[in-house]
Amino acid sequence: MSAFCMLVVSCAKIVTPSGGEIDRIPPKAVRFTPAQNSTHFDKTEFRIDFDEYIVLDNVREKLIISPTPKVKPEVTAKLKTIYVKGLDSLEENTTYIFDFADAICDFNEGNRLSGFKYAFSTGATTDSLIFEGRVSDAFSLKGVANKYVILFADTNLNNIYATDGQYITKTDSNGWFAFSNLSKRAFRLLILEDKNQNRRFDLPTESVGFSSSAIMPYVLDSTSSETKKQNTFYYSDLVDTTQKLLSSAFWDNNVFSLAFAMPLGEDFAIELNPKSLDGATETQLSADKDTLWIYCLNKKGFDTIDLKIIDGNFVEYVETINASARSNKQTEAQFCFTFCAKDSVNYYDRSIICSSMPLKTTKIPAKLISSSDTISIELSQTDRCLFALPNEIEEGMRYTIRIDSAAVGDLAGRSNQAFERTFYLMRRSDYGNLIVNFTDSTFASTAHIFYLTNPKGEIIQQQITQPFENKVIFNHIKEGIYRLKCCSDANSDGKWNSSDWQTGTQAEKVSAFDKLINIKKSWDLEEQWQILW
C-alpha cells in the first residue's frame, strides 16, 4: 500500500479545476524566507511561497535587482514557490531590492502579480526611503511606457555614460515608476531606451531623459501621493541626424525622385551617368530640401537611372531600371494630372491638381460644370507643379472640373491626358477662428510656438509669437474638436528642440491647454490661457 501511495504522489500533476467562476485574482505571497525587509542577510538563497501554483514569465528579462549584483542569481519556480539562488556576491551593508514586475502569474488562469518586490539588507538596517514619479514624452506630454529609470549615486551627468546605476526600475503603461528601499542620499535620475538591453547608457544612439539636478528620496507618508504627481521627468526620442536615402522611385517615365532622411546641404552634388540618359535633365529640390526630383526633358523618358549623389560625407549610388517605360507601348507620350485636394476643397486653399513635372505654362484651360451651367476657367500656378481654382467661383457648390486632352504640355514636350473630377467647394462660413490671449512668466523675453492639433495630436496649424506678444490667432479652422499646446522657444529658432544629454540641455518646455477647443462654423472663439511651465 505504501509503495502505491508513493507512486500516486510522484505522478501527481497540476491540473486546471473544472466548473465554477473564473479566477481573476493574482497569486498572493504568504511566506518569505528570510522575512521581507530582513537585516543581516548572509544567505546564498531565499524563497517566496504563494497561496496557489505559479509560473514565471520571462523572468530573466523582467526581474530587476538593485543594486545589480556582480553575479546574476538563478531564479526558478516550482509548484507554489519561487527559489532565488546564487547570492554569493552581495556587498556588505547594502539593501537589495528584487523587482519582479509582472513576471509572476498563477498557473491556472495566468493572472499576473504586478509590481511585486522583495527586499533585504546585508547590514543592520534596511533602507526605507522612496522616490516615485512619472516619465512623460517631452513634446506630446503623454506617459512613456516600458522605459528604464535608473538612479546614480554619482550626480555628475558626465560620469554616468557606460556605468551601472545603483537602483533601476521600469515605467508602467502610463509612464509611472516607483523606487522603494532607497538610502538617504542624492541621486541623478536617467530615463533610458536601452537598445542593447544591458541596463546601462552606453550607446550614442540610445534615447535618454534625465533630471535637471540631483533628486532626494523621501519618507513614505500621507503627502507622498502629492509628491509623486509633482515628480515629472521628460523623455524624447533621439533625433537621428545621419543622412541616408530613404527611398527612390519613378513617378512616371520622365520623373524620378529621391527622398532623404535629412535636408540636403547647400553644397550637395548629383552626378548622372550620361550613358543612361538620352537628352537633357533638370532637377528640383523640395521646399524643406529633403526630396529631390529629376526630370528627363524628352518624350522618351528614362530607361534607366544611374547616378551618384554627394552631400558632405554622405555618398550614395543609385542604379535602377524603369520597368514601366519598357512595357509602355504608347506611340504618343502623355502625362496625367493628379487631383491633390479632397472631395471637399478648402475655400482658402484652392490648389486642386498637380502635374508630375513642371509645365510650359502657368495657366491651364478647363471647363467647370455645375448643375446649372458650364463655364470656361483657367487654373493658376501656385507652385511649380501645383494649380488652383480662380477666386471668382461661387462657394458652397458641387462642381465637375474637366481638362481636355492635349490642353497643355510639360517641359519634356508631352501633352496631358484628359482629366475629370467632381468636388465640393466649401463656404467661408464653414470655418471658425480661434483667438488666444495668454500670459506666462516669460512672455516678455521668449518667443512661443503654438500648436493647434486634432484629438490624435496631429498638428493642424502652427503659429509663432515674438517676445512681448500676448495674443495668437488661428484663422479658417474647420468645425470640430481640437487641442492646443504651446512651446517656449527659448533659442528663437522657430521649432521645438528635444533634450541633449551631451550638453545637459533639457527639451524646450511644452504646456497643454486644459480644455478642448470646440470650433463652430462662423464663430470666433476667444480663450484666456495662463501658461504654467
Tab-separated table of C-alpha atoms in Angstrom, residues 61-469:
chain	number	residue	atom	x	y	z
A	61	GLU	CA	14.330	39.958	-18.699
A	62	LYS	CA	11.706	41.324	-16.310
A	63	LEU	CA	13.443	40.822	-12.951
A	64	ILE	CA	15.398	43.933	-11.942
A	65	ILE	CA	17.787	43.731	-8.986
A	66	SER	CA	19.005	46.955	-7.380
A	67	PRO	CA	21.893	47.377	-6.878
A	68	THR	CA	22.957	44.913	-9.567
A	69	PRO	CA	24.942	42.020	-8.027
A	70	LYS	CA	28.234	41.007	-9.613
A	71	VAL	CA	26.838	37.560	-10.434
A	72	LYS	CA	23.292	37.173	-11.696
A	73	PRO	CA	21.357	34.738	-9.459
A	74	GLU	CA	19.328	31.743	-10.632
A	75	VAL	CA	15.542	32.173	-10.367
A	76	THR	CA	13.163	29.211	-10.642
A	77	ALA	CA	9.562	28.377	-9.752
A	78	LYS	CA	8.215	25.040	-8.585
A	79	LEU	CA	4.596	24.470	-7.609
A	80	LYS	CA	3.789	27.350	-5.206
A	81	THR	CA	7.339	28.568	-4.547
A	82	ILE	CA	9.939	30.849	-6.132
A	83	TYR	CA	13.592	29.994	-5.423
A	84	VAL	CA	16.395	32.528	-5.899
A	85	LYS	CA	19.883	31.003	-5.584
A	86	GLY	CA	23.474	32.069	-6.154
A	87	LEU	CA	23.535	35.133	-3.892
A	88	ASP	CA	27.205	34.882	-3.011
A	89	SER	CA	28.451	38.185	-4.469
A	90	LEU	CA	26.450	40.651	-2.360
A	91	GLU	CA	28.022	43.819	-0.952
A	92	GLU	CA	28.135	44.497	2.796
A	93	ASN	CA	25.754	46.958	4.452
A	94	THR	CA	23.593	47.171	1.347
A	95	THR	CA	19.838	46.982	0.826
A	96	TYR	CA	18.856	44.853	-2.197
A	97	ILE	CA	15.514	45.089	-3.984
A	98	PHE	CA	14.249	42.298	-6.263
A	99	ASP	CA	11.607	43.811	-8.561
A	100	PHE	CA	9.722	41.029	-10.365
A	101	ALA	CA	7.488	43.474	-12.312
A	102	ASP	CA	4.671	41.253	-13.690
A	103	ALA	CA	6.744	38.089	-14.214
A	104	ILE	CA	4.751	36.072	-11.609
A	105	CYS	CA	1.485	34.506	-12.836
A	106	ASP	CA	-0.891	31.929	-11.428
A	107	PHE	CA	-0.790	28.588	-13.203
A	108	ASN	CA	-4.480	28.138	-13.965
A	109	GLU	CA	-5.700	31.462	-15.340
A	110	GLY	CA	-2.471	33.367	-15.969
A	111	ASN	CA	-3.404	36.235	-13.613
A	112	ARG	CA	-0.322	38.445	-13.184
A	113	LEU	CA	1.009	39.752	-9.900
A	114	SER	CA	2.150	43.253	-10.871
A	115	GLY	CA	4.744	45.374	-9.100
A	116	PHE	CA	5.883	42.609	-6.746
A	117	LYS	CA	9.128	43.338	-4.848
A	118	TYR	CA	11.221	41.611	-2.214
A	119	ALA	CA	13.906	43.425	-0.203
A	120	PHE	CA	16.538	42.618	2.387
A	121	SER	CA	19.694	44.181	3.827
A	122	THR	CA	23.139	42.704	4.343
A	123	GLY	CA	23.656	45.302	7.100
A	124	ALA	CA	21.998	46.193	10.390
A	125	THR	CA	19.225	48.341	8.857
A	126	THR	CA	17.050	48.211	5.753
A	127	ASP	CA	16.823	51.403	3.715
A	128	SER	CA	13.221	52.588	3.688
A	129	LEU	CA	13.002	55.800	1.658
A	130	ILE	CA	11.058	56.003	-1.604
A	131	PHE	CA	11.001	58.038	-4.789
A	132	GLU	CA	8.052	57.962	-7.194
A	133	GLY	CA	7.148	59.891	-10.307
A	134	ARG	CA	6.171	59.832	-13.945
A	135	VAL	CA	8.008	59.920	-17.260
A	136	SER	CA	6.257	61.959	-19.965
A	137	ASP	CA	7.086	62.496	-23.598
A	138	ALA	CA	8.666	65.943	-23.748
A	139	PHE	CA	6.503	67.083	-26.693
A	140	SER	CA	3.216	65.174	-26.520
A	141	LEU	CA	3.238	65.121	-22.661
A	142	LYS	CA	1.836	61.566	-22.741
A	143	GLY	CA	3.168	58.933	-20.359
A	144	VAL	CA	6.085	56.918	-21.743
A	145	ALA	CA	5.769	53.171	-21.141
A	146	ASN	CA	8.378	50.450	-20.692
A	147	LYS	CA	11.470	52.631	-20.255
A	148	TYR	CA	14.197	52.024	-17.676
A	149	VAL	CA	14.546	54.600	-14.900
A	150	ILE	CA	17.983	54.483	-13.248
A	151	LEU	CA	19.327	56.246	-10.161
A	152	PHE	CA	23.043	57.070	-9.984
A	153	ALA	CA	24.839	57.872	-6.737
A	154	ASP	CA	27.295	59.975	-8.767
A	155	THR	CA	25.175	63.040	-9.562
A	156	ASN	CA	27.591	64.383	-12.207
A	157	LEU	CA	25.800	63.879	-15.520
A	158	ASN	CA	29.114	63.471	-17.349
A	159	ASN	CA	30.031	60.422	-15.260
A	160	ILE	CA	27.013	58.195	-15.933
A	161	TYR	CA	27.819	57.180	-19.504
A	162	ALA	CA	28.699	53.447	-19.691
A	163	THR	CA	28.386	52.956	-15.907
A	164	ASP	CA	25.914	50.961	-13.818
A	165	GLY	CA	23.340	52.756	-11.719
A	166	GLN	CA	22.638	51.909	-8.090
A	167	TYR	CA	18.867	51.451	-8.489
A	168	ILE	CA	16.785	50.602	-11.516
A	169	THR	CA	13.100	50.131	-12.331
A	170	LYS	CA	10.761	50.432	-15.322
A	171	THR	CA	7.835	52.672	-16.188
A	172	ASP	CA	4.377	51.124	-16.387
A	173	SER	CA	1.896	51.508	-19.261
A	174	ASN	CA	1.096	55.088	-18.176
A	175	GLY	CA	4.677	56.189	-17.506
A	176	TRP	CA	4.606	55.862	-13.692
A	177	PHE	CA	7.555	54.433	-11.782
A	178	ALA	CA	8.375	53.753	-8.126
A	179	PHE	CA	11.572	53.151	-6.160
A	180	SER	CA	11.465	51.714	-2.646
A	181	ASN	CA	14.093	50.856	-0.022
A	182	LEU	CA	16.338	53.752	-1.059
A	183	SER	CA	19.197	55.094	1.040
A	184	LYS	CA	19.277	58.692	2.272
A	185	ARG	CA	21.461	60.381	-0.325
A	186	ALA	CA	21.245	62.415	-3.528
A	187	PHE	CA	20.856	60.691	-6.901
A	188	ARG	CA	20.855	61.672	-10.557
A	189	LEU	CA	17.935	60.183	-12.480
A	190	LEU	CA	18.236	58.826	-16.018
A	191	ILE	CA	15.485	57.539	-18.318
A	192	LEU	CA	16.833	55.046	-20.838
A	193	GLU	CA	15.679	53.414	-24.073
A	194	ASP	CA	18.359	50.676	-23.678
A	195	LYS	CA	18.620	49.275	-27.201
A	196	ASN	CA	21.143	46.568	-26.273
A	197	GLN	CA	19.290	45.530	-23.070
A	198	ASN	CA	22.274	45.776	-20.736
A	199	ARG	CA	20.599	48.337	-18.440
A	200	ARG	CA	23.289	50.952	-18.867
A	201	PHE	CA	23.591	54.014	-21.093
A	202	ASP	CA	26.483	53.068	-23.387
A	203	LEU	CA	25.263	53.622	-26.953
A	204	PRO	CA	25.297	57.068	-28.597
A	205	THR	CA	22.108	56.065	-30.449
A	206	GLU	CA	20.106	55.373	-27.259
A	207	SER	CA	17.430	57.922	-26.409
A	208	VAL	CA	17.545	59.289	-22.867
A	209	GLY	CA	15.925	61.716	-20.468
A	210	PHE	CA	17.436	62.992	-17.243
A	211	SER	CA	16.730	65.054	-14.164
A	212	SER	CA	17.907	68.653	-14.328
A	213	SER	CA	19.601	68.283	-10.961
A	214	ALA	CA	20.033	65.779	-8.132
A	215	ILE	CA	16.885	64.248	-6.617
A	216	MET	CA	16.356	63.236	-2.972
A	217	PRO	CA	14.379	60.191	-1.751
A	218	TYR	CA	11.740	60.811	0.899
A	219	VAL	CA	9.694	59.069	3.592
A	220	LEU	CA	6.505	57.249	2.677
A	221	ASP	CA	3.726	59.212	4.403
A	222	SER	CA	0.387	60.907	3.785
A	223	THR	CA	1.950	63.510	1.464
A	224	SER	CA	3.752	61.001	-0.763
A	225	SER	CA	0.957	60.758	-3.344
A	226	GLU	CA	1.081	64.515	-3.971
A	227	THR	CA	4.874	64.462	-4.190
A	228	LYS	CA	4.610	61.655	-6.741
A	229	LYS	CA	2.386	63.785	-9.014
A	230	GLN	CA	4.918	66.628	-8.930
A	231	ASN	CA	7.867	64.395	-9.866
A	232	THR	CA	7.558	64.551	-13.646
A	233	PHE	CA	10.564	63.882	-15.859
A	234	TYR	CA	10.713	64.278	-19.616
A	235	TYR	CA	11.946	61.883	-22.281
A	236	SER	CA	12.340	62.446	-26.006
A	237	ASP	CA	13.468	60.135	-28.766
A	238	LEU	CA	16.919	60.875	-30.091
A	239	VAL	CA	16.858	62.793	-33.350
A	240	ASP	CA	18.884	60.840	-35.880
A	241	THR	CA	20.918	63.398	-37.822
A	242	THR	CA	22.588	60.786	-40.036
A	243	GLN	CA	21.912	61.441	-43.703
A	244	LYS	CA	20.520	58.470	-45.602
A	245	LEU	CA	18.495	57.746	-48.704
A	246	LEU	CA	15.024	56.647	-47.594
A	247	SER	CA	13.521	55.819	-50.977
A	248	SER	CA	13.831	56.359	-54.722
A	249	ALA	CA	11.187	55.763	-57.379
A	250	PHE	CA	9.913	56.604	-60.860
A	251	TRP	CA	6.760	58.745	-60.691
A	252	ASP	CA	6.294	58.252	-64.422
A	253	ASN	CA	8.584	57.715	-67.394
A	254	ASN	CA	10.072	61.212	-67.129
A	255	VAL	CA	10.211	61.812	-63.379
A	256	PHE	CA	12.479	60.178	-60.795
A	257	SER	CA	12.503	61.154	-57.109
A	258	LEU	CA	14.846	60.575	-54.183
A	259	ALA	CA	13.736	61.084	-50.556
A	260	PHE	CA	16.326	61.697	-47.819
A	261	ALA	CA	16.239	61.444	-44.038
A	262	MET	CA	17.697	64.950	-43.601
A	263	PRO	CA	17.604	68.154	-45.680
A	264	LEU	CA	20.333	68.239	-48.291
A	265	GLY	CA	23.157	70.694	-47.642
A	266	GLU	CA	23.869	73.785	-49.703
A	267	ASP	CA	26.802	72.080	-51.449
A	268	PHE	CA	25.185	68.762	-52.368
A	269	ALA	CA	26.049	67.430	-55.816
A	270	ILE	CA	24.447	64.940	-58.146
A	271	GLU	CA	26.344	63.141	-60.902
A	272	LEU	CA	24.259	61.473	-63.614
A	273	ASN	CA	25.878	58.860	-65.821
A	274	PRO	CA	25.455	60.303	-69.337
A	275	LYS	CA	25.284	56.791	-70.808
A	276	SER	CA	21.969	56.248	-69.021
A	277	LEU	CA	20.408	59.435	-70.445
A	278	ASP	CA	19.001	60.481	-73.783
A	279	GLY	CA	18.854	64.268	-73.719
A	280	ALA	CA	18.847	66.949	-71.044
A	281	THR	CA	17.662	66.726	-67.462
A	282	GLU	CA	16.531	69.207	-64.839
A	283	THR	CA	16.412	68.864	-61.049
A	284	GLN	CA	14.130	70.371	-58.423
A	285	LEU	CA	14.553	70.370	-54.625
A	286	SER	CA	11.535	70.442	-52.299
A	287	ALA	CA	10.971	73.433	-50.018
A	288	ASP	CA	12.236	71.504	-46.991
A	289	LYS	CA	15.187	70.204	-49.058
A	290	ASP	CA	14.670	66.520	-48.249
A	291	THR	CA	13.244	65.418	-51.613
A	292	LEU	CA	14.936	65.744	-54.992
A	293	TRP	CA	13.138	65.350	-58.324
A	294	ILE	CA	14.979	64.630	-61.576
A	295	TYR	CA	13.128	65.423	-64.822
A	296	CYS	CA	14.008	63.918	-68.188
A	297	LEU	CA	13.340	66.656	-70.787
A	298	ASN	CA	12.402	64.477	-73.745
A	299	LYS	CA	9.325	62.445	-74.616
A	300	LYS	CA	11.111	59.109	-74.421
A	301	GLY	CA	11.845	59.427	-70.713
A	302	PHE	CA	14.210	57.355	-68.604
A	303	ASP	CA	15.089	53.767	-69.497
A	304	THR	CA	17.376	53.576	-66.503
A	305	ILE	CA	18.750	55.797	-63.752
A	306	ASP	CA	22.452	55.646	-62.909
A	307	LEU	CA	23.602	58.386	-60.547
A	308	LYS	CA	25.828	59.343	-57.645
A	309	ILE	CA	24.751	61.883	-55.016
A	310	ILE	CA	27.161	63.554	-52.590
A	311	ASP	CA	26.132	65.523	-49.503
A	312	GLY	CA	29.150	66.228	-47.282
A	313	ASN	CA	30.429	62.826	-46.123
A	314	PHE	CA	27.301	61.108	-47.425
A	315	VAL	CA	27.728	59.332	-50.761
A	316	GLU	CA	25.004	57.208	-52.370
A	317	TYR	CA	24.906	55.339	-55.695
A	318	VAL	CA	21.558	54.602	-57.346
A	319	GLU	CA	21.110	52.411	-60.393
A	320	THR	CA	17.654	51.176	-61.370
A	321	ILE	CA	15.663	50.197	-64.439
A	322	ASN	CA	12.402	51.921	-65.384
A	323	ALA	CA	10.325	48.797	-65.916
A	324	SER	CA	7.170	50.724	-66.865
A	325	ALA	CA	8.973	52.516	-69.703
A	326	ARG	CA	9.993	49.211	-71.274
A	327	SER	CA	6.418	47.933	-71.166
A	328	ASN	CA	4.880	51.214	-72.392
A	329	LYS	CA	3.676	50.740	-75.971
A	330	GLN	CA	2.179	54.240	-76.378
A	331	THR	CA	3.174	55.904	-79.639
A	332	GLU	CA	2.482	59.396	-78.255
A	333	ALA	CA	3.925	60.297	-74.853
A	334	GLN	CA	1.381	61.795	-72.453
A	335	PHE	CA	1.211	62.633	-68.755
A	336	CYS	CA	-1.613	62.501	-66.213
A	337	PHE	CA	-2.857	65.178	-63.829
A	338	THR	CA	-3.385	64.190	-60.185
A	339	PHE	CA	-6.253	65.542	-58.073
A	340	CYS	CA	-4.394	66.729	-54.970
A	341	ALA	CA	-7.349	68.031	-52.925
A	342	LYS	CA	-10.029	66.081	-51.070
A	343	ASP	CA	-13.638	65.697	-52.227
A	344	SER	CA	-14.329	68.949	-50.353
A	345	VAL	CA	-11.949	71.696	-51.494
A	346	ASN	CA	-10.810	74.205	-48.874
A	347	TYR	CA	-12.190	77.665	-49.700
A	348	TYR	CA	-8.942	79.283	-48.538
A	349	ASP	CA	-6.635	76.796	-50.280
A	350	ARG	CA	-7.908	76.079	-53.761
A	351	SER	CA	-4.932	74.100	-55.015
A	352	ILE	CA	-6.648	71.274	-56.805
A	353	ILE	CA	-4.431	69.462	-59.338
A	354	CYS	CA	-0.736	68.805	-59.809
A	355	SER	CA	1.436	67.544	-62.626
A	356	SER	CA	4.315	65.116	-62.245
A	357	MET	CA	6.778	67.640	-63.724
A	358	PRO	CA	6.673	71.403	-64.476
A	359	LEU	CA	4.564	72.647	-67.380
A	360	LYS	CA	5.490	75.102	-70.119
A	361	THR	CA	2.656	77.375	-68.984
A	362	THR	CA	1.388	78.973	-65.776
A	363	LYS	CA	-2.275	78.622	-66.792
A	364	ILE	CA	-4.364	75.538	-67.578
A	365	PRO	CA	-7.628	75.988	-69.566
A	366	ALA	CA	-10.501	73.962	-68.132
A	367	LYS	CA	-14.289	73.633	-68.022
A	368	LEU	CA	-16.185	73.957	-64.726
A	369	ILE	CA	-19.560	72.222	-64.773
A	370	SER	CA	-22.273	72.846	-62.168
A	371	SER	CA	-25.895	71.669	-62.052
A	372	SER	CA	-26.979	74.820	-63.867
A	373	ASP	CA	-24.084	75.952	-66.036
A	374	THR	CA	-20.761	75.217	-67.728
A	375	ILE	CA	-18.101	77.919	-67.760
A	376	SER	CA	-14.545	78.208	-69.040
A	377	ILE	CA	-11.871	78.893	-66.375
A	378	GLU	CA	-8.121	78.946	-66.030
A	379	LEU	CA	-6.276	77.155	-63.236
A	380	SER	CA	-3.403	79.299	-61.944
A	381	GLN	CA	0.033	78.038	-60.943
A	382	THR	CA	0.654	78.279	-57.169
A	383	ASP	CA	3.817	76.183	-57.128
A	384	ARG	CA	5.982	74.676	-59.821
A	385	CYS	CA	3.680	71.695	-60.363
A	386	LEU	CA	0.563	72.857	-58.464
A	387	PHE	CA	-2.504	74.646	-59.869
A	388	ALA	CA	-5.517	76.239	-58.136
A	389	LEU	CA	-9.080	77.299	-58.886
A	390	PRO	CA	-9.790	81.001	-59.539
A	391	ASN	CA	-11.264	83.063	-56.698
A	392	GLU	CA	-14.402	84.071	-58.614
A	393	ILE	CA	-16.037	80.642	-58.345
A	394	GLU	CA	-19.195	80.569	-56.227
A	395	GLU	CA	-18.719	78.873	-52.875
A	396	GLY	CA	-20.886	76.102	-51.435
A	397	MET	CA	-21.397	74.405	-54.800
A	398	ARG	CA	-20.642	70.992	-56.249
A	399	TYR	CA	-18.674	71.114	-59.494
A	400	THR	CA	-17.061	68.882	-62.052
A	401	ILE	CA	-13.772	70.076	-63.474
A	402	ARG	CA	-12.810	68.890	-66.970
A	403	ILE	CA	-9.496	69.396	-68.780
A	404	ASP	CA	-9.358	68.359	-72.438
A	405	SER	CA	-6.648	66.093	-73.755
A	406	ALA	CA	-3.550	67.931	-75.049
A	407	ALA	CA	-4.615	71.198	-73.409
A	408	VAL	CA	-1.074	71.904	-72.158
A	409	GLY	CA	2.434	70.499	-72.442
A	410	ASP	CA	5.212	69.841	-69.933
A	411	LEU	CA	8.948	70.517	-70.151
A	412	ALA	CA	9.516	67.137	-71.808
A	413	GLY	CA	7.162	68.050	-74.665
A	414	ARG	CA	4.459	65.645	-73.507
A	415	SER	CA	0.794	66.635	-73.636
A	416	ASN	CA	-1.736	65.870	-70.907
A	417	GLN	CA	-4.321	63.123	-70.913
A	418	ALA	CA	-7.970	64.149	-70.462
A	419	PHE	CA	-8.868	64.797	-66.804
A	420	GLU	CA	-12.205	64.967	-64.986
A	421	ARG	CA	-13.116	65.096	-61.267
A	422	THR	CA	-16.143	66.127	-59.159
A	423	PHE	CA	-15.723	68.103	-55.931
A	424	TYR	CA	-17.470	70.453	-53.474
A	425	LEU	CA	-16.106	73.969	-52.797
A	426	MET	CA	-16.599	74.777	-49.124
A	427	ARG	CA	-18.097	78.071	-47.909
A	428	ARG	CA	-16.329	80.785	-45.948
A	429	SER	CA	-18.995	80.270	-43.305
A	430	ASP	CA	-17.842	76.641	-42.858
A	431	TYR	CA	-14.839	77.875	-40.827
A	432	GLY	CA	-14.262	79.425	-37.422
A	433	ASN	CA	-11.416	81.343	-35.820
A	434	LEU	CA	-9.581	80.978	-32.507
A	435	ILE	CA	-8.133	83.883	-30.531
A	436	VAL	CA	-5.948	83.029	-27.540
A	437	ASN	CA	-4.896	85.681	-25.022
A	438	PHE	CA	-2.041	84.255	-22.998
A	439	THR	CA	0.265	85.145	-20.159
A	440	ASP	CA	3.230	83.457	-18.545
A	441	SER	CA	6.348	84.469	-16.680
A	442	THR	CA	8.492	84.589	-19.847
A	443	PHE	CA	6.265	86.177	-22.487
A	444	ALA	CA	8.306	89.404	-22.498
A	445	SER	CA	11.616	87.686	-23.161
A	446	THR	CA	10.798	84.499	-25.061
A	447	ALA	CA	9.211	83.581	-28.366
A	448	HIS	CA	6.410	80.997	-28.254
A	449	ILE	CA	5.232	78.367	-30.711
A	450	PHE	CA	1.531	77.495	-30.519
A	451	TYR	CA	0.197	74.271	-32.000
A	452	LEU	CA	-3.448	73.584	-32.845
A	453	THR	CA	-3.852	69.810	-33.118
A	454	ASN	CA	-6.622	67.315	-33.693
A	455	PRO	CA	-7.544	64.959	-30.808
A	456	LYS	CA	-4.886	62.488	-32.027
A	457	GLY	CA	-2.161	65.119	-31.581
A	458	GLU	CA	-1.583	65.742	-35.298
A	459	ILE	CA	-0.672	69.387	-35.951
A	460	ILE	CA	-3.322	71.281	-37.949
A	461	GLN	CA	-1.900	74.805	-37.642
A	462	GLN	CA	1.180	76.367	-36.075
A	463	GLN	CA	1.710	79.994	-35.059
A	464	ILE	CA	4.824	81.717	-33.688
A	465	THR	CA	4.672	84.744	-31.385
A	466	GLN	CA	7.570	87.045	-30.593
A	467	PRO	CA	8.661	88.412	-27.199
A	468	PHE	CA	6.166	90.918	-25.688
A	469	GLU	CA	3.284	89.463	-27.717
